[in-house]
Short mmCIF file of N, CA and C in Angstrom, two decimals:
data_model
loop_
_atom_site.label_atom_id
_atom_site.label_comp_id
_atom_site.label_asym_id
_atom_site.label_seq_id
_atom_site.Cartn_x
_atom_site.Cartn_y
_atom_site.Cartn_z
N MET A 239 45.21 17.00 -43.22
CA MET A 239 44.89 18.27 -42.62
C MET A 239 45.05 19.41 -43.62
N ARG A 240 46.14 19.38 -44.43
CA ARG A 240 46.36 20.49 -45.37
C ARG A 240 45.22 20.66 -46.35
N GLU A 241 44.56 19.56 -46.70
CA GLU A 241 43.45 19.67 -47.65
C GLU A 241 42.28 20.45 -47.06
N ARG A 242 42.26 20.62 -45.75
CA ARG A 242 41.18 21.39 -45.10
C ARG A 242 41.42 22.89 -45.22
N LEU A 243 42.67 23.27 -45.54
CA LEU A 243 43.01 24.67 -45.65
C LEU A 243 42.75 25.15 -47.07
N ARG A 244 42.21 26.32 -47.22
CA ARG A 244 41.82 26.82 -48.53
C ARG A 244 42.99 27.24 -49.42
N ASP A 245 44.07 27.73 -48.80
CA ASP A 245 45.14 28.27 -49.62
C ASP A 245 46.29 27.29 -49.88
N GLY A 246 46.32 26.16 -49.20
CA GLY A 246 47.35 25.15 -49.42
C GLY A 246 48.74 25.56 -48.97
N ALA A 247 48.86 26.65 -48.23
CA ALA A 247 50.17 27.11 -47.78
C ALA A 247 50.81 26.08 -46.85
N LYS A 248 52.15 26.03 -46.88
CA LYS A 248 52.87 25.07 -46.05
C LYS A 248 53.23 25.65 -44.68
N GLN A 249 53.27 26.96 -44.57
CA GLN A 249 53.64 27.59 -43.31
C GLN A 249 52.43 27.65 -42.38
N ASN A 250 52.65 27.33 -41.09
CA ASN A 250 51.57 27.44 -40.11
C ASN A 250 51.37 28.91 -39.77
N THR A 251 50.21 29.40 -40.06
CA THR A 251 49.87 30.79 -39.83
C THR A 251 48.36 30.91 -39.76
N ILE A 252 47.88 32.04 -39.38
CA ILE A 252 46.43 32.24 -39.37
C ILE A 252 45.99 32.47 -40.81
N ARG A 253 45.05 31.65 -41.26
CA ARG A 253 44.56 31.78 -42.64
C ARG A 253 43.18 31.16 -42.76
N ARG A 254 42.56 31.38 -43.88
CA ARG A 254 41.20 30.88 -44.10
C ARG A 254 41.20 29.36 -44.10
N LEU A 255 40.08 28.80 -43.66
CA LEU A 255 39.98 27.37 -43.58
C LEU A 255 38.60 26.95 -44.07
N ASP A 256 38.53 25.77 -44.63
CA ASP A 256 37.27 25.23 -45.12
C ASP A 256 36.49 24.72 -43.91
N HIS A 257 35.49 25.47 -43.49
CA HIS A 257 34.75 25.18 -42.26
C HIS A 257 34.10 23.79 -42.31
N ALA A 258 33.44 23.46 -43.40
CA ALA A 258 32.76 22.16 -43.51
C ALA A 258 33.77 21.02 -43.45
N ALA A 259 34.92 21.18 -44.13
CA ALA A 259 35.94 20.14 -44.11
C ALA A 259 36.53 19.98 -42.70
N MET A 260 36.68 21.08 -41.99
CA MET A 260 37.21 21.00 -40.63
C MET A 260 36.21 20.31 -39.71
N LEU A 261 34.92 20.56 -39.85
CA LEU A 261 33.91 19.87 -39.04
C LEU A 261 33.94 18.37 -39.32
N THR A 262 34.13 18.01 -40.60
CA THR A 262 34.25 16.59 -40.96
C THR A 262 35.46 15.98 -40.27
N LEU A 263 36.59 16.69 -40.30
CA LEU A 263 37.80 16.21 -39.64
C LEU A 263 37.55 16.01 -38.14
N LEU A 264 36.89 16.95 -37.51
CA LEU A 264 36.61 16.83 -36.08
C LEU A 264 35.67 15.65 -35.80
N ASP A 265 34.67 15.46 -36.66
CA ASP A 265 33.76 14.31 -36.51
C ASP A 265 34.54 13.00 -36.62
N GLU A 266 35.46 12.94 -37.57
CA GLU A 266 36.26 11.73 -37.77
C GLU A 266 37.20 11.45 -36.60
N SER A 267 37.60 12.51 -35.89
CA SER A 267 38.54 12.31 -34.77
C SER A 267 37.84 12.20 -33.43
N ALA A 268 36.54 12.07 -33.43
CA ALA A 268 35.73 11.87 -32.22
C ALA A 268 35.76 13.07 -31.28
N VAL A 269 36.00 14.26 -31.81
CA VAL A 269 35.94 15.47 -31.01
C VAL A 269 34.50 15.96 -31.03
N SER A 270 33.95 16.20 -29.87
CA SER A 270 32.57 16.65 -29.77
C SER A 270 32.47 18.12 -30.16
N VAL A 271 31.66 18.40 -31.16
CA VAL A 271 31.44 19.77 -31.63
C VAL A 271 29.96 20.08 -31.46
N PRO A 272 29.62 21.15 -30.74
CA PRO A 272 28.21 21.46 -30.55
C PRO A 272 27.54 21.78 -31.89
N LYS A 273 26.34 21.30 -32.04
CA LYS A 273 25.59 21.57 -33.26
C LYS A 273 25.10 22.99 -33.24
N ARG A 274 25.19 23.64 -34.36
CA ARG A 274 24.72 25.02 -34.47
C ARG A 274 23.30 25.04 -34.98
N GLY A 275 22.48 25.71 -34.23
CA GLY A 275 21.11 25.92 -34.64
C GLY A 275 20.87 27.41 -34.70
N PRO A 276 19.64 27.78 -34.99
CA PRO A 276 19.36 29.21 -35.02
C PRO A 276 19.59 29.81 -33.63
N SER A 277 20.34 30.89 -33.58
CA SER A 277 20.66 31.52 -32.30
C SER A 277 19.55 32.47 -31.89
N LYS A 278 19.17 32.39 -30.62
CA LYS A 278 18.17 33.30 -30.08
C LYS A 278 18.84 34.46 -29.36
N ARG A 279 20.16 34.37 -29.23
CA ARG A 279 20.89 35.44 -28.55
C ARG A 279 21.17 36.58 -29.51
N LYS A 280 21.10 37.78 -28.97
CA LYS A 280 21.46 38.96 -29.76
C LYS A 280 22.92 39.28 -29.50
N ALA A 281 23.55 39.83 -30.49
CA ALA A 281 24.94 40.24 -30.33
C ALA A 281 25.01 41.36 -29.30
N PRO A 282 26.05 41.36 -28.47
CA PRO A 282 26.17 42.44 -27.49
C PRO A 282 26.36 43.78 -28.17
N VAL A 283 25.82 44.79 -27.55
CA VAL A 283 25.93 46.14 -28.08
C VAL A 283 27.26 46.71 -27.61
N GLY A 284 27.99 47.32 -28.51
CA GLY A 284 29.29 47.89 -28.17
C GLY A 284 29.17 49.36 -27.83
N GLY A 285 30.30 50.00 -27.69
CA GLY A 285 30.32 51.42 -27.41
C GLY A 285 30.93 51.71 -26.06
N HIS A 286 30.66 52.87 -25.56
CA HIS A 286 31.20 53.32 -24.28
C HIS A 286 30.09 53.90 -23.42
N ARG A 287 30.34 54.00 -22.14
CA ARG A 287 29.42 54.67 -21.23
C ARG A 287 30.24 55.44 -20.22
N GLU A 288 29.66 56.45 -19.66
CA GLU A 288 30.32 57.22 -18.63
C GLU A 288 30.21 56.46 -17.32
N ALA A 289 31.24 56.53 -16.48
CA ALA A 289 31.20 55.85 -15.20
C ALA A 289 32.09 56.58 -14.20
N ARG A 290 31.73 56.45 -12.95
CA ARG A 290 32.56 56.95 -11.86
C ARG A 290 33.17 55.72 -11.20
N ALA A 291 34.40 55.83 -10.82
CA ALA A 291 35.06 54.67 -10.20
C ALA A 291 35.90 55.12 -9.02
N LYS A 292 35.96 54.25 -8.02
CA LYS A 292 36.86 54.47 -6.91
C LYS A 292 38.24 53.97 -7.35
N VAL A 293 39.24 54.74 -7.10
CA VAL A 293 40.60 54.35 -7.44
C VAL A 293 41.35 54.05 -6.15
N ARG A 294 41.91 52.86 -6.07
CA ARG A 294 42.63 52.44 -4.87
C ARG A 294 43.96 53.17 -4.82
N VAL A 295 44.22 53.82 -3.72
CA VAL A 295 45.45 54.59 -3.55
C VAL A 295 46.40 53.79 -2.65
N GLY A 296 47.67 53.76 -3.02
CA GLY A 296 48.67 53.17 -2.16
C GLY A 296 49.12 51.77 -2.52
N GLN A 297 48.63 51.19 -3.62
CA GLN A 297 49.01 49.82 -3.97
C GLN A 297 50.51 49.71 -4.24
N GLY A 298 51.07 50.69 -4.91
CA GLY A 298 52.52 50.65 -5.19
C GLY A 298 53.34 50.65 -3.92
N ALA A 299 52.98 51.51 -2.97
CA ALA A 299 53.69 51.56 -1.70
C ALA A 299 53.49 50.27 -0.91
N PHE A 300 52.28 49.71 -0.98
CA PHE A 300 52.00 48.43 -0.30
C PHE A 300 52.92 47.35 -0.85
N ARG A 301 53.03 47.27 -2.17
CA ARG A 301 53.89 46.26 -2.80
C ARG A 301 55.34 46.44 -2.35
N LYS A 302 55.82 47.69 -2.33
CA LYS A 302 57.20 47.95 -1.89
C LYS A 302 57.40 47.54 -0.43
N ASN A 303 56.40 47.81 0.40
CA ASN A 303 56.51 47.42 1.81
C ASN A 303 56.56 45.91 1.98
N VAL A 304 55.73 45.19 1.20
CA VAL A 304 55.74 43.72 1.29
C VAL A 304 57.09 43.18 0.83
N ILE A 305 57.63 43.75 -0.23
CA ILE A 305 58.96 43.32 -0.71
C ILE A 305 60.02 43.62 0.33
N ALA A 306 59.95 44.81 0.93
CA ALA A 306 60.94 45.17 1.96
C ALA A 306 60.86 44.23 3.16
N ARG A 307 59.63 43.82 3.51
CA ARG A 307 59.45 42.98 4.69
C ARG A 307 59.80 41.52 4.43
N HIS A 308 59.42 41.01 3.25
CA HIS A 308 59.56 39.58 2.97
C HIS A 308 60.59 39.24 1.90
N GLY A 309 61.17 40.24 1.24
CA GLY A 309 62.09 39.99 0.15
C GLY A 309 61.34 39.90 -1.17
N ALA A 310 62.10 39.85 -2.25
CA ALA A 310 61.49 39.89 -3.58
C ALA A 310 61.08 38.53 -4.12
N GLN A 311 61.18 37.48 -3.31
CA GLN A 311 60.74 36.16 -3.75
C GLN A 311 59.24 36.03 -3.53
N ARG A 312 58.55 35.52 -4.54
CA ARG A 312 57.14 35.24 -4.36
C ARG A 312 56.97 34.11 -3.37
N ALA A 313 55.97 34.25 -2.53
CA ALA A 313 55.61 33.13 -1.68
C ALA A 313 55.02 32.11 -2.64
N VAL A 314 55.39 30.91 -2.63
CA VAL A 314 54.85 29.81 -3.41
C VAL A 314 55.54 29.64 -4.75
N THR A 315 55.65 30.68 -5.61
CA THR A 315 56.02 30.45 -7.00
C THR A 315 57.33 31.06 -7.48
N GLY A 316 58.12 31.70 -6.62
CA GLY A 316 59.40 32.22 -7.06
C GLY A 316 59.41 33.72 -7.28
N PRO A 317 60.39 34.26 -8.04
CA PRO A 317 60.56 35.71 -8.19
C PRO A 317 59.49 36.38 -9.07
N CYS A 318 59.61 37.69 -9.22
CA CYS A 318 58.70 38.55 -9.99
C CYS A 318 57.36 38.74 -9.27
N PRO A 319 57.38 39.52 -8.20
CA PRO A 319 56.24 39.57 -7.29
C PRO A 319 55.05 40.41 -7.72
N GLU A 320 53.90 40.01 -7.23
CA GLU A 320 52.66 40.78 -7.24
C GLU A 320 52.15 40.71 -5.81
N ALA A 321 51.80 41.84 -5.23
CA ALA A 321 51.42 41.88 -3.81
C ALA A 321 49.93 41.57 -3.62
N ALA A 322 49.66 40.60 -2.75
CA ALA A 322 48.28 40.21 -2.41
C ALA A 322 48.03 40.58 -0.95
N HIS A 323 46.88 41.18 -0.69
CA HIS A 323 46.51 41.57 0.68
C HIS A 323 46.05 40.36 1.49
N LEU A 324 46.52 40.26 2.73
CA LEU A 324 46.01 39.23 3.63
C LEU A 324 44.64 39.64 4.16
N ILE A 325 44.45 40.93 4.37
CA ILE A 325 43.15 41.46 4.79
C ILE A 325 42.59 42.20 3.59
N SER A 326 41.41 41.82 3.14
CA SER A 326 40.81 42.37 1.93
C SER A 326 40.79 43.89 1.93
N PHE A 327 41.43 44.48 0.92
CA PHE A 327 41.42 45.94 0.79
C PHE A 327 40.01 46.43 0.50
N ALA A 328 39.26 45.66 -0.27
CA ALA A 328 37.90 46.07 -0.63
C ALA A 328 37.01 46.23 0.61
N LYS A 329 37.25 45.39 1.62
CA LYS A 329 36.43 45.45 2.83
C LYS A 329 36.96 46.48 3.83
N ASN A 330 38.28 46.57 3.97
CA ASN A 330 38.86 47.41 5.02
C ASN A 330 39.51 48.70 4.53
N GLU A 331 39.74 48.81 3.23
CA GLU A 331 40.44 49.95 2.64
C GLU A 331 41.70 50.29 3.42
N SER A 332 42.46 49.24 3.72
CA SER A 332 43.70 49.39 4.46
C SER A 332 44.75 48.46 3.87
N HIS A 333 45.96 48.96 3.75
CA HIS A 333 47.06 48.15 3.24
C HIS A 333 47.79 47.50 4.40
N GLU A 334 47.30 46.35 4.84
CA GLU A 334 47.96 45.60 5.91
C GLU A 334 48.98 44.67 5.27
N ASP A 335 49.46 43.70 6.02
CA ASP A 335 50.48 42.77 5.54
C ASP A 335 49.97 41.99 4.34
N GLY A 336 50.90 41.52 3.54
CA GLY A 336 50.53 40.78 2.35
C GLY A 336 51.55 39.73 1.98
N LEU A 337 51.24 39.05 0.88
CA LEU A 337 52.09 38.01 0.32
C LEU A 337 52.47 38.41 -1.09
N LEU A 338 53.59 37.92 -1.58
CA LEU A 338 53.95 38.10 -2.97
C LEU A 338 53.56 36.83 -3.71
N LEU A 339 52.68 36.96 -4.69
CA LEU A 339 52.16 35.80 -5.42
C LEU A 339 52.15 36.08 -6.92
N ARG A 340 52.28 35.03 -7.71
CA ARG A 340 52.11 35.13 -9.15
C ARG A 340 50.66 35.54 -9.41
N ALA A 341 50.39 36.24 -10.50
CA ALA A 341 49.07 36.82 -10.77
C ALA A 341 47.94 35.79 -10.70
N ASP A 342 48.10 34.62 -11.31
CA ASP A 342 47.01 33.63 -11.30
C ASP A 342 46.82 33.03 -9.90
N VAL A 343 47.91 32.85 -9.16
CA VAL A 343 47.83 32.32 -7.81
C VAL A 343 47.21 33.39 -6.89
N HIS A 344 47.52 34.65 -7.15
CA HIS A 344 46.91 35.76 -6.40
C HIS A 344 45.38 35.73 -6.56
N LYS A 345 44.91 35.47 -7.77
CA LYS A 345 43.46 35.38 -7.99
C LYS A 345 42.85 34.21 -7.22
N LEU A 346 43.54 33.08 -7.21
CA LEU A 346 43.06 31.93 -6.44
C LEU A 346 42.99 32.29 -4.95
N PHE A 347 44.01 32.96 -4.47
CA PHE A 347 44.06 33.38 -3.07
C PHE A 347 42.90 34.31 -2.75
N ASP A 348 42.69 35.31 -3.61
CA ASP A 348 41.60 36.27 -3.39
C ASP A 348 40.23 35.61 -3.47
N ARG A 349 40.11 34.55 -4.24
CA ARG A 349 38.82 33.86 -4.38
C ARG A 349 38.63 32.74 -3.35
N GLY A 350 39.58 32.61 -2.44
CA GLY A 350 39.45 31.63 -1.38
C GLY A 350 39.69 30.21 -1.82
N LEU A 351 40.50 30.02 -2.86
CA LEU A 351 40.81 28.68 -3.36
C LEU A 351 42.21 28.23 -2.93
N LEU A 352 42.90 29.09 -2.24
CA LEU A 352 44.23 28.79 -1.74
C LEU A 352 44.32 29.42 -0.36
N ALA A 353 44.86 28.70 0.60
CA ALA A 353 44.97 29.22 1.96
C ALA A 353 46.36 28.90 2.51
N VAL A 354 46.71 29.57 3.59
CA VAL A 354 47.97 29.33 4.28
C VAL A 354 47.63 28.80 5.66
N HIS A 355 48.14 27.61 5.98
CA HIS A 355 47.88 27.04 7.30
C HIS A 355 48.63 27.86 8.34
N PRO A 356 47.95 28.31 9.38
CA PRO A 356 48.58 29.22 10.34
C PRO A 356 49.68 28.59 11.19
N ASP A 357 49.66 27.29 11.39
CA ASP A 357 50.69 26.64 12.22
C ASP A 357 51.94 26.31 11.42
N THR A 358 51.75 25.80 10.21
CA THR A 358 52.89 25.36 9.40
C THR A 358 53.36 26.42 8.40
N LEU A 359 52.52 27.43 8.16
CA LEU A 359 52.76 28.44 7.11
C LEU A 359 53.02 27.76 5.76
N CYS A 360 52.25 26.70 5.50
CA CYS A 360 52.31 26.01 4.22
C CYS A 360 50.99 26.20 3.48
N VAL A 361 51.08 26.17 2.17
CA VAL A 361 49.92 26.37 1.31
C VAL A 361 49.00 25.17 1.37
N GLU A 362 47.71 25.44 1.37
CA GLU A 362 46.68 24.41 1.21
C GLU A 362 45.80 24.85 0.05
N ILE A 363 45.43 23.88 -0.77
CA ILE A 363 44.63 24.12 -1.96
C ILE A 363 43.21 23.62 -1.73
N ALA A 364 42.23 24.38 -2.21
CA ALA A 364 40.83 23.98 -2.08
C ALA A 364 40.59 22.66 -2.80
N PRO A 365 39.70 21.82 -2.27
CA PRO A 365 39.39 20.55 -2.94
C PRO A 365 38.95 20.75 -4.39
N ALA A 366 38.36 21.87 -4.70
CA ALA A 366 37.90 22.15 -6.06
C ALA A 366 39.06 22.20 -7.05
N LEU A 367 40.29 22.42 -6.58
CA LEU A 367 41.46 22.49 -7.46
C LEU A 367 42.27 21.20 -7.50
N ALA A 368 41.81 20.17 -6.82
CA ALA A 368 42.57 18.93 -6.70
C ALA A 368 42.95 18.33 -8.05
N GLY A 369 42.12 18.47 -9.06
CA GLY A 369 42.40 17.89 -10.36
C GLY A 369 43.29 18.73 -11.26
N TYR A 370 43.69 19.90 -10.80
CA TYR A 370 44.52 20.79 -11.61
C TYR A 370 45.96 20.71 -11.13
N HIS A 371 46.78 19.91 -11.82
CA HIS A 371 48.13 19.66 -11.31
C HIS A 371 48.98 20.93 -11.25
N TYR A 372 48.68 21.93 -12.10
CA TYR A 372 49.45 23.17 -12.04
C TYR A 372 49.27 23.88 -10.72
N TYR A 373 48.13 23.67 -10.08
CA TYR A 373 47.88 24.32 -8.79
C TYR A 373 48.04 23.35 -7.63
N SER A 374 47.69 22.09 -7.82
CA SER A 374 47.82 21.14 -6.71
C SER A 374 49.28 20.92 -6.34
N GLU A 375 50.20 21.24 -7.25
CA GLU A 375 51.63 21.11 -6.91
C GLU A 375 52.06 22.12 -5.85
N PHE A 376 51.24 23.15 -5.58
CA PHE A 376 51.56 24.13 -4.55
C PHE A 376 51.18 23.65 -3.15
N GLU A 377 50.40 22.55 -3.07
CA GLU A 377 50.00 22.00 -1.77
C GLU A 377 51.24 21.70 -0.94
N GLY A 378 51.28 22.27 0.27
CA GLY A 378 52.39 22.02 1.18
C GLY A 378 53.61 22.90 1.00
N VAL A 379 53.61 23.77 0.01
CA VAL A 379 54.75 24.66 -0.21
C VAL A 379 54.79 25.69 0.92
N PRO A 380 55.94 25.83 1.58
CA PRO A 380 56.03 26.81 2.67
C PRO A 380 56.11 28.24 2.14
N ILE A 381 55.56 29.16 2.89
CA ILE A 381 55.69 30.57 2.55
C ILE A 381 56.64 31.22 3.54
N PRO A 382 57.17 32.40 3.23
CA PRO A 382 58.13 33.03 4.13
C PRO A 382 57.54 33.35 5.51
N GLU A 383 58.40 33.33 6.51
CA GLU A 383 58.01 33.72 7.88
C GLU A 383 57.75 35.22 7.91
N GLY A 384 57.13 35.67 8.99
CA GLY A 384 56.98 37.10 9.20
C GLY A 384 55.56 37.61 9.06
N LEU A 385 54.62 36.74 8.70
CA LEU A 385 53.23 37.19 8.59
C LEU A 385 52.59 37.20 9.97
N ASP A 386 51.59 38.03 10.12
CA ASP A 386 50.83 38.09 11.37
C ASP A 386 50.02 36.80 11.48
N ARG A 387 50.42 35.92 12.38
CA ARG A 387 49.79 34.59 12.49
C ARG A 387 48.31 34.68 12.83
N ALA A 388 47.91 35.68 13.60
CA ALA A 388 46.48 35.83 13.95
C ALA A 388 45.67 36.14 12.70
N VAL A 389 46.19 36.99 11.83
CA VAL A 389 45.50 37.32 10.57
C VAL A 389 45.45 36.09 9.67
N VAL A 390 46.57 35.37 9.59
CA VAL A 390 46.63 34.15 8.77
C VAL A 390 45.62 33.13 9.30
N ARG A 391 45.53 32.97 10.62
CA ARG A 391 44.60 32.01 11.22
C ARG A 391 43.14 32.38 10.91
N ASP A 392 42.79 33.65 11.07
CA ASP A 392 41.42 34.09 10.79
C ASP A 392 41.06 33.84 9.33
N LEU A 393 41.97 34.19 8.44
CA LEU A 393 41.72 33.99 7.02
C LEU A 393 41.60 32.50 6.69
N TYR A 394 42.48 31.70 7.26
CA TYR A 394 42.47 30.25 7.03
C TYR A 394 41.15 29.63 7.48
N LEU A 395 40.69 29.99 8.67
CA LEU A 395 39.44 29.43 9.19
C LEU A 395 38.25 29.84 8.33
N THR A 396 38.23 31.07 7.87
CA THR A 396 37.15 31.56 7.02
C THR A 396 37.13 30.82 5.69
N VAL A 397 38.30 30.72 5.06
CA VAL A 397 38.40 30.11 3.73
C VAL A 397 38.11 28.61 3.79
N THR A 398 38.73 27.91 4.71
CA THR A 398 38.54 26.45 4.74
C THR A 398 37.13 26.05 5.19
N ALA A 399 36.45 26.91 5.94
CA ALA A 399 35.04 26.64 6.29
C ALA A 399 34.18 26.62 5.03
N LYS A 400 34.48 27.48 4.10
CA LYS A 400 33.75 27.51 2.82
C LYS A 400 34.02 26.26 2.00
N TRP A 401 35.23 25.71 2.10
CA TRP A 401 35.56 24.48 1.37
C TRP A 401 34.69 23.34 1.86
N LYS A 402 34.41 23.30 3.15
CA LYS A 402 33.60 22.22 3.73
C LYS A 402 32.15 22.32 3.31
N GLU A 403 31.68 23.55 2.98
CA GLU A 403 30.31 23.76 2.54
C GLU A 403 30.09 23.25 1.13
N GLU A 404 31.14 23.23 0.34
CA GLU A 404 31.01 22.89 -1.09
C GLU A 404 30.85 21.43 -1.33
#
């Protein structure tokens, strides 16, 4: 491997590398490398543009309310909370009840890849995530009591119906 590096340094750091030698190494190790041909894509244009944006008001207070109601433990993944809305803020512009979730799990929840069963209050993972052990390990994990079960049920039915369509 060191012979592939141009400077011969012994310390692992970011440095120049012999591109052709590295491609040979990858070929020898059976790693599939896409062949480069002439690109028809143009480089993206950089710069800035003016824009108007809606700014969501009240997220900090929402997070504090969720922590006050449910405690500072994340539902599913432990401490260091991020507040996730049970009822989409984008649709209702209202800060209703929420869950405390780790940032990546919050994204899964918002994208409908994670649901809470309304009867057991345990996590269910979308079939699309079954092969990802980092997320499938959350299957069956209970979340704290105190959520509006009717809201949880509506969300669960909506989300899991989409899983059946896929």
